């Protein structure tokens, strides 16, 4: 990696956390097949897309309006949004939600359209096989963590590369890891949230911008036991070799073998890298 100036994206299934990017497929959480109606959880995902465009109080009122249309078994009546569209529009001034309402009211039928089914199938395949196909290169904000040096540098026999990310061409693929005790593993929920968001962007003439964070969180959420790592992730295809950021310096571990230390010092001098010692 140093010689050829790249970073390697390791398949998620080979990472040290056995639950990394695990996924479940539970569409029944969002859709009732018998009646063809959306469940409350799916409607909540839809409502969350308009949350940034109104006040907290107005958002609560809009949610209350929608919940008034619930059937006794917790499903949503088919034309619920059409019936209350005028009231919702009053709560979200400055944004024309008519195209959005018309689209969302027909989500069950739209999901059966061949182009949309194909897109959903592709997203489903990608996320369900995430552990095999998603590539991750891990970075840390820390260079002095005892745990990181012990776990990932062979008890301080290795070295740490400090990168300078200013102007890095792949920075749009780099994300901070979120540490949480509760991880959402239902890929259908994540997929629908992301897909609906993208469709909403188009149908609202880009007045409402899609939030893809639900889908991304599958690859960026770790258990709180790993919070000490302060990790950032470069995401892409498994096995991919992306151009590396500029190297700021290389830190040599305090237990590095003398032969390895001499080689690294010589290498750094040859390439004008700053050498620091742990």
Tab-separated table of N, CA and C in Angstrom, residues 88-210:
chain	number	residue	atom	x	y	z
A	88	UNK	N	-52.082	19.251	5.684
A	88	UNK	CA	-50.626	19.087	5.765
A	88	UNK	C	-49.928	20.238	5.051
A	89	UNK	N	-50.466	20.646	3.884
A	89	UNK	CA	-49.858	21.747	3.145
A	89	UNK	C	-49.830	23.028	3.984
A	90	UNK	N	-50.883	23.275	4.748
A	90	UNK	CA	-50.926	24.454	5.608
A	90	UNK	C	-49.826	24.428	6.666
A	91	UNK	N	-49.407	23.233	7.062
A	91	UNK	CA	-48.385	23.094	8.103
A	91	UNK	C	-46.968	23.157	7.540
A	92	UNK	N	-46.854	23.118	6.206
A	92	UNK	CA	-45.530	23.169	5.568
A	92	UNK	C	-45.532	24.275	4.526
A	93	UNK	N	-45.597	25.522	4.947
A	93	UNK	CA	-45.650	26.633	4.001
A	93	UNK	C	-44.344	26.779	3.232
A	94	UNK	N	-44.446	27.264	1.997
A	94	UNK	CA	-43.245	27.516	1.206
A	94	UNK	C	-42.781	26.330	0.387
A	95	UNK	N	-43.384	25.168	0.573
A	95	UNK	CA	-43.022	23.983	-0.198
A	95	UNK	C	-44.285	23.371	-0.786
A	96	UNK	N	-44.319	23.233	-2.116
A	96	UNK	CA	-45.478	22.649	-2.775
A	96	UNK	C	-45.436	21.129	-2.620
A	97	UNK	N	-46.307	20.578	-1.783
A	97	UNK	CA	-46.253	19.140	-1.518
A	97	UNK	C	-47.269	18.353	-2.331
A	98	UNK	N	-48.011	19.013	-3.235
A	98	UNK	CA	-49.035	18.303	-4.013
A	98	UNK	C	-48.462	17.129	-4.814
A	99	UNK	N	-47.376	17.334	-5.593
A	99	UNK	CA	-46.814	16.183	-6.324
A	99	UNK	C	-46.365	15.075	-5.386
A	100	UNK	N	-45.818	15.480	-4.256
A	100	UNK	CA	-45.356	14.519	-3.257
A	100	UNK	C	-46.520	13.703	-2.695
A	101	UNK	N	-47.614	14.378	-2.342
A	101	UNK	CA	-48.785	13.697	-1.781
A	101	UNK	C	-49.353	12.701	-2.795
A	102	UNK	N	-49.475	13.143	-4.057
A	102	UNK	CA	-50.028	12.261	-5.083
A	102	UNK	C	-49.179	11.012	-5.269
A	103	UNK	N	-47.873	11.198	-5.189
A	103	UNK	CA	-46.978	10.054	-5.344
A	103	UNK	C	-47.079	9.094	-4.159
A	104	UNK	N	-47.010	9.654	-2.962
A	104	UNK	CA	-46.999	8.809	-1.768
A	104	UNK	C	-48.310	8.049	-1.586
A	105	UNK	N	-49.413	8.666	-2.011
A	105	UNK	CA	-50.713	8.006	-1.869
A	105	UNK	C	-50.805	6.739	-2.705
A	106	UNK	N	-49.920	6.643	-3.696
A	106	UNK	CA	-49.980	5.489	-4.599
A	106	UNK	C	-48.745	4.597	-4.481
A	107	UNK	N	-48.059	4.689	-3.345
A	107	UNK	CA	-46.839	3.887	-3.171
A	107	UNK	C	-47.068	2.397	-3.400
A	108	UNK	N	-48.123	1.780	-2.830
A	108	UNK	CA	-48.277	0.329	-3.052
A	108	UNK	C	-48.315	-0.046	-4.531
A	109	UNK	N	-49.057	0.748	-5.349
A	109	UNK	CA	-49.140	0.455	-6.776
A	109	UNK	C	-47.804	0.729	-7.468
A	110	UNK	N	-47.141	1.819	-7.063
A	110	UNK	CA	-45.864	2.172	-7.697
A	110	UNK	C	-44.795	1.109	-7.456
A	111	UNK	N	-44.843	0.470	-6.294
A	111	UNK	CA	-43.849	-0.560	-5.983
A	111	UNK	C	-43.988	-1.778	-6.889
A	112	UNK	N	-45.128	-1.915	-7.573
A	112	UNK	CA	-45.329	-3.035	-8.493
A	112	UNK	C	-44.901	-2.707	-9.924
A	113	UNK	N	-44.535	-1.447	-10.188
A	113	UNK	CA	-44.116	-1.068	-11.534
A	113	UNK	C	-42.739	-1.656	-11.837
A	114	UNK	N	-42.555	-2.258	-13.050
A	114	UNK	CA	-41.296	-2.943	-13.380
A	114	UNK	C	-40.022	-2.114	-13.137
A	115	UNK	N	-39.945	-0.838	-13.580
A	115	UNK	CA	-38.691	-0.094	-13.345
A	115	UNK	C	-38.373	0.073	-11.862
A	116	UNK	N	-39.413	0.353	-11.063
A	116	UNK	CA	-39.198	0.556	-9.632
A	116	UNK	C	-38.863	-0.767	-8.951
A	117	UNK	N	-39.532	-1.843	-9.360
A	117	UNK	CA	-39.229	-3.155	-8.788
A	117	UNK	C	-37.781	-3.547	-9.084
A	118	UNK	N	-37.297	-3.207	-10.271
A	118	UNK	CA	-35.917	-3.531	-10.635
A	118	UNK	C	-34.925	-2.746	-9.766
A	119	UNK	N	-35.224	-1.451	-9.560
A	119	UNK	CA	-34.349	-0.642	-8.702
A	119	UNK	C	-34.336	-1.174	-7.275
A	120	UNK	N	-35.522	-1.513	-6.771
A	120	UNK	CA	-35.610	-2.049	-5.418
A	120	UNK	C	-34.852	-3.372	-5.302
A	121	UNK	N	-34.957	-4.206	-6.331
A	121	UNK	CA	-34.267	-5.497	-6.309
A	121	UNK	C	-32.761	-5.306	-6.262
A	122	UNK	N	-32.262	-4.329	-7.024
A	122	UNK	CA	-30.819	-4.059	-7.032
A	122	UNK	C	-30.344	-3.566	-5.666
A	123	UNK	N	-31.131	-2.660	-5.057
A	123	UNK	CA	-30.765	-2.151	-3.739
A	123	UNK	C	-30.832	-3.271	-2.703
A	124	UNK	N	-31.869	-4.095	-2.814
A	124	UNK	CA	-32.039	-5.214	-1.880
A	124	UNK	C	-30.856	-6.173	-1.973
A	125	UNK	N	-30.435	-6.494	-3.189
A	125	UNK	CA	-29.313	-7.407	-3.387
A	125	UNK	C	-28.033	-6.827	-2.803
A	126	UNK	N	-27.821	-5.543	-3.054
A	126	UNK	CA	-26.614	-4.882	-2.546
A	126	UNK	C	-26.562	-4.909	-1.032
A	127	UNK	N	-27.677	-4.529	-0.394
A	127	UNK	CA	-27.661	-4.417	1.058
A	127	UNK	C	-27.683	-5.777	1.743
A	128	UNK	N	-28.415	-6.745	1.146
A	128	UNK	CA	-28.487	-8.052	1.773
A	128	UNK	C	-27.141	-8.772	1.726
A	129	UNK	N	-26.362	-8.506	0.676
A	129	UNK	CA	-25.040	-9.111	0.539
A	129	UNK	C	-23.926	-8.144	0.944
A	130	UNK	N	-24.289	-7.192	1.799
A	130	UNK	CA	-23.340	-6.136	2.160
A	130	UNK	C	-22.038	-6.673	2.736
A	131	UNK	N	-22.124	-7.705	3.563
A	131	UNK	CA	-20.920	-8.230	4.203
A	131	UNK	C	-19.927	-8.780	3.181
A	132	UNK	N	-20.433	-9.211	2.048
A	132	UNK	CA	-19.550	-9.771	1.025
A	132	UNK	C	-19.060	-8.707	0.043
A	133	UNK	N	-19.941	-7.785	-0.330
A	133	UNK	CA	-19.627	-6.859	-1.415
A	133	UNK	C	-19.209	-5.457	-0.956
A	134	UNK	N	-19.529	-5.079	0.282
A	134	UNK	CA	-19.162	-3.746	0.742
A	134	UNK	C	-17.719	-3.750	1.227
A	135	UNK	N	-16.923	-2.835	0.710
A	135	UNK	CA	-15.527	-2.706	1.122
A	135	UNK	C	-15.354	-1.531	2.070
A	136	UNK	N	-14.559	-1.725	3.094
A	136	UNK	CA	-14.360	-0.704	4.120
A	136	UNK	C	-12.882	-0.551	4.425
A	137	UNK	N	-12.390	0.666	4.386
A	137	UNK	CA	-11.043	0.977	4.869
A	137	UNK	C	-11.216	1.850	6.109
A	138	UNK	N	-10.674	1.386	7.217
A	138	UNK	CA	-10.900	2.063	8.497
A	138	UNK	C	-9.749	2.995	8.856
A	139	UNK	N	-10.124	4.169	9.327
A	139	UNK	CA	-9.178	5.157	9.842
A	139	UNK	C	-9.587	5.515	11.271
A	140	UNK	N	-8.723	6.177	11.983
A	140	UNK	CA	-9.044	6.624	13.335
A	140	UNK	C	-8.588	8.069	13.519
A	141	UNK	N	-9.334	8.781	14.368
A	141	UNK	CA	-8.915	10.140	14.717
A	141	UNK	C	-7.691	10.117	15.630
A	142	UNK	N	-7.406	8.956	16.225
A	142	UNK	CA	-6.363	8.847	17.247
A	142	UNK	C	-5.091	8.217	16.695
A	143	UNK	N	-3.963	8.665	17.210
A	143	UNK	CA	-2.684	8.025	16.866
A	143	UNK	C	-1.955	7.554	18.120
A	144	UNK	N	-2.567	7.769	19.294
A	144	UNK	CA	-1.897	7.427	20.551
A	144	UNK	C	-2.727	6.496	21.429
A	145	UNK	N	-3.723	5.807	20.840
A	145	UNK	CA	-4.580	4.905	21.603
A	145	UNK	C	-3.842	3.586	21.886
A	146	UNK	N	-3.702	3.259	23.162
A	146	UNK	CA	-3.031	2.016	23.536
A	146	UNK	C	-3.755	0.806	22.959
A	147	UNK	N	-5.102	0.829	22.997
A	147	UNK	CA	-5.881	-0.287	22.476
A	147	UNK	C	-5.651	-0.490	20.979
A	148	UNK	N	-5.613	0.611	20.224
A	148	UNK	CA	-5.400	0.495	18.785
A	148	UNK	C	-3.999	-0.022	18.468
A	149	UNK	N	-3.021	0.473	19.179
A	149	UNK	CA	-1.646	0.017	18.966
A	149	UNK	C	-1.511	-1.467	19.307
A	150	UNK	N	-2.172	-1.898	20.366
A	150	UNK	CA	-2.084	-3.307	20.763
A	150	UNK	C	-2.839	-4.219	19.793
A	151	UNK	N	-4.045	-3.780	19.391
A	151	UNK	CA	-4.904	-4.633	18.580
A	151	UNK	C	-4.559	-4.644	17.095
A	152	UNK	N	-4.071	-3.511	16.588
A	152	UNK	CA	-3.872	-3.399	15.147
A	152	UNK	C	-2.428	-3.157	14.729
A	153	UNK	N	-1.516	-3.076	15.676
A	153	UNK	CA	-0.091	-2.901	15.344
A	153	UNK	C	0.749	-3.924	16.099
A	154	UNK	N	0.131	-5.100	16.359
A	154	UNK	CA	0.863	-6.225	16.945
A	154	UNK	C	1.627	-5.823	18.203
A	155	UNK	N	0.867	-5.329	19.190
A	155	UNK	CA	1.481	-4.933	20.478
A	155	UNK	C	2.607	-3.912	20.280
A	156	UNK	N	2.353	-2.927	19.432
A	156	UNK	CA	3.277	-1.818	19.159
A	156	UNK	C	4.547	-2.254	18.421
A	157	UNK	N	4.466	-3.375	17.696
A	157	UNK	CA	5.597	-3.784	16.849
A	157	UNK	C	5.460	-3.208	15.441
A	158	UNK	N	4.313	-2.633	15.149
A	158	UNK	CA	4.064	-2.100	13.816
A	158	UNK	C	4.226	-0.592	13.754
A	159	UNK	N	3.442	0.030	12.891
A	159	UNK	CA	3.546	1.473	12.698
A	159	UNK	C	2.177	2.059	12.386
A	160	UNK	N	2.080	3.363	12.506
A	160	UNK	CA	0.837	4.099	12.257
A	160	UNK	C	1.095	5.151	11.192
A	161	UNK	N	0.254	5.169	10.175
A	161	UNK	CA	0.371	6.174	9.117
A	161	UNK	C	-0.594	7.320	9.407
A	162	UNK	N	-0.083	8.527	9.446
A	162	UNK	CA	-0.936	9.710	9.631
A	162	UNK	C	-1.149	10.360	8.268
A	163	UNK	N	-2.415	10.425	7.872
A	163	UNK	CA	-2.754	10.980	6.566
A	163	UNK	C	-3.228	12.425	6.683
A	164	UNK	N	-2.975	13.182	5.634
A	164	UNK	CA	-3.479	14.544	5.507
A	164	UNK	C	-4.635	14.501	4.505
A	165	UNK	N	-5.860	14.733	4.982
A	165	UNK	CA	-7.045	14.581	4.138
A	165	UNK	C	-7.425	15.851	3.382
A	166	UNK	N	-6.679	16.916	3.598
A	166	UNK	CA	-7.000	18.157	2.878
A	166	UNK	C	-6.803	17.953	1.380
A	167	UNK	N	-7.874	18.185	0.610
A	167	UNK	CA	-7.802	18.043	-0.839
A	167	UNK	C	-7.870	16.601	-1.323
A	168	UNK	N	-8.190	15.670	-0.428
A	168	UNK	CA	-8.235	14.260	-0.826
A	168	UNK	C	-9.386	14.022	-1.802
A	169	UNK	N	-9.082	13.394	-2.938
A	169	UNK	CA	-10.057	13.233	-4.015
A	169	UNK	C	-11.196	12.288	-3.647
A	170	UNK	N	-10.967	11.371	-2.695
A	170	UNK	CA	-11.994	10.407	-2.325
A	170	UNK	C	-12.738	10.800	-1.041
A	171	UNK	N	-12.623	12.050	-0.627
A	171	UNK	CA	-13.201	12.460	0.660
A	171	UNK	C	-14.720	12.321	0.703
A	172	UNK	N	-15.380	12.306	-0.462
A	172	UNK	CA	-16.838	12.149	-0.477
A	172	UNK	C	-17.259	10.726	-0.132
A	173	UNK	N	-16.306	9.800	-0.059
A	173	UNK	CA	-16.598	8.416	0.306
A	173	UNK	C	-16.224	8.127	1.755
A	174	UNK	N	-15.799	9.157	2.491
A	174	UNK	CA	-15.318	8.988	3.858
A	174	UNK	C	-16.365	9.486	4.852
A	175	UNK	N	-16.718	8.632	5.831
A	175	UNK	CA	-17.792	8.953	6.776
A	175	UNK	C	-17.383	8.582	8.200
A	176	UNK	N	-17.877	9.339	9.192
A	176	UNK	CA	-17.624	8.962	10.588
A	176	UNK	C	-18.513	7.806	11.006
A	177	UNK	N	-17.992	6.943	11.854
A	177	UNK	CA	-18.771	5.829	12.385
A	177	UNK	C	-19.653	6.316	13.531
A	178	UNK	N	-20.880	5.804	13.595
A	178	UNK	CA	-21.817	6.109	14.672
A	178	UNK	C	-21.823	4.922	15.639
A	179	UNK	N	-21.656	5.203	16.934
A	179	UNK	CA	-21.639	4.135	17.934
A	179	UNK	C	-22.968	4.127	18.677
A	180	UNK	N	-23.619	2.961	18.684
A	180	UNK	CA	-24.948	2.873	19.280
A	180	UNK	C	-25.193	1.467	19.826
A	181	UNK	N	-25.958	1.391	20.941
A	181	UNK	CA	-26.346	0.100	21.496
A	181	UNK	C	-27.467	-0.538	20.693
A	182	UNK	N	-28.145	0.271	19.877
A	182	UNK	CA	-29.261	-0.231	19.082
A	182	UNK	C	-28.946	-0.028	17.610
A	183	UNK	N	-28.856	-1.115	16.877
A	183	UNK	CA	-28.520	-1.054	15.462
A	183	UNK	C	-29.699	-1.534	14.630
A	184	UNK	N	-30.035	-0.771	13.598
A	184	UNK	CA	-31.136	-1.150	12.722
A	184	UNK	C	-30.618	-2.103	11.649
A	185	UNK	N	-31.051	-3.371	11.706
A	185	UNK	CA	-30.558	-4.367	10.766
A	185	UNK	C	-31.589	-4.751	9.713
A	186	UNK	N	-32.816	-4.213	9.811
A	186	UNK	CA	-33.826	-4.548	8.812
A	186	UNK	C	-33.551	-3.764	7.537
A	187	UNK	N	-33.004	-4.444	6.531
A	187	UNK	CA	-32.597	-3.736	5.322
A	187	UNK	C	-33.796	-3.184	4.560
A	188	UNK	N	-34.959	-3.796	4.717
A	188	UNK	CA	-36.132	-3.288	4.008
A	188	UNK	C	-36.487	-1.897	4.523
A	189	UNK	N	-36.431	-1.727	5.844
A	189	UNK	CA	-36.706	-0.405	6.415
A	189	UNK	C	-35.691	0.611	5.895
A	190	UNK	N	-34.416	0.253	5.934
A	190	UNK	CA	-33.378	1.161	5.459
A	190	UNK	C	-33.521	1.438	3.966
A	191	UNK	N	-33.811	0.380	3.218
A	191	UNK	CA	-33.924	0.504	1.772
A	191	UNK	C	-35.105	1.384	1.377
A	192	UNK	N	-36.272	1.120	1.988
A	192	UNK	CA	-37.465	1.900	1.671
A	192	UNK	C	-37.265	3.368	2.043
A	193	UNK	N	-36.633	3.601	3.194
A	193	UNK	CA	-36.388	4.977	3.622
A	193	UNK	C	-35.530	5.710	2.602
A	194	UNK	N	-34.485	5.049	2.138
A	194	UNK	CA	-33.602	5.672	1.156
A	194	UNK	C	-34.305	5.835	-0.194
A	195	UNK	N	-35.008	4.788	-0.621
A	195	UNK	CA	-35.657	4.813	-1.934
A	195	UNK	C	-36.774	5.840	-1.984
A	196	UNK	N	-37.612	5.846	-0.957
A	196	UNK	CA	-38.696	6.828	-0.898
A	196	UNK	C	-38.121	8.240	-0.937
A	197	UNK	N	-37.026	8.427	-0.185
A	197	UNK	CA	-36.398	9.746	-0.165
A	197	UNK	C	-35.965	10.197	-1.543
A	198	UNK	N	-35.357	9.282	-2.323
A	198	UNK	CA	-34.914	9.632	-3.667
A	198	UNK	C	-36.093	9.943	-4.581
A	199	UNK	N	-37.166	9.156	-4.454
A	199	UNK	CA	-38.346	9.403	-5.271
A	199	UNK	C	-39.010	10.719	-4.896
A	200	UNK	N	-39.002	11.020	-3.606
A	200	UNK	CA	-39.590	12.279	-3.144
A	200	UNK	C	-38.839	13.467	-3.722
A	201	UNK	N	-37.533	13.353	-3.805
A	201	UNK	CA	-36.731	14.442	-4.368
A	201	UNK	C	-37.202	14.781	-5.780
A	202	UNK	N	-37.413	13.746	-6.591
A	202	UNK	CA	-37.853	13.975	-7.958
A	202	UNK	C	-39.270	14.488	-8.044
A	203	UNK	N	-40.175	13.900	-7.270
A	203	UNK	CA	-41.580	14.254	-7.359
A	203	UNK	C	-41.890	15.619	-6.751
A	204	UNK	N	-41.013	16.104	-5.871
A	204	UNK	CA	-41.244	17.426	-5.286
A	204	UNK	C	-40.402	18.482	-6.008
A	205	UNK	N	-39.951	18.136	-7.201
A	205	UNK	CA	-39.133	19.056	-7.992
A	205	UNK	C	-37.928	19.544	-7.191
A	206	UNK	N	-37.321	18.610	-6.461
A	206	UNK	CA	-36.108	18.839	-5.670
A	206	UNK	C	-36.292	19.868	-4.560
A	207	UNK	N	-37.556	20.164	-4.195
A	207	UNK	CA	-37.787	21.047	-3.055
A	207	UNK	C	-37.506	20.311	-1.746
A	208	UNK	N	-37.713	18.987	-1.762
A	208	UNK	CA	-37.407	18.160	-0.600
A	208	UNK	C	-36.264	17.229	-0.978
A	209	UNK	N	-35.153	17.328	-0.279
A	209	UNK	CA	-33.949	16.602	-0.645
A	209	UNK	C	-33.909	15.249	0.052
A	210	UNK	N	-33.545	14.226	-0.684
A	210	UNK	CA	-33.506	12.872	-0.126
A	210	UNK	C	-32.430	12.744	0.942
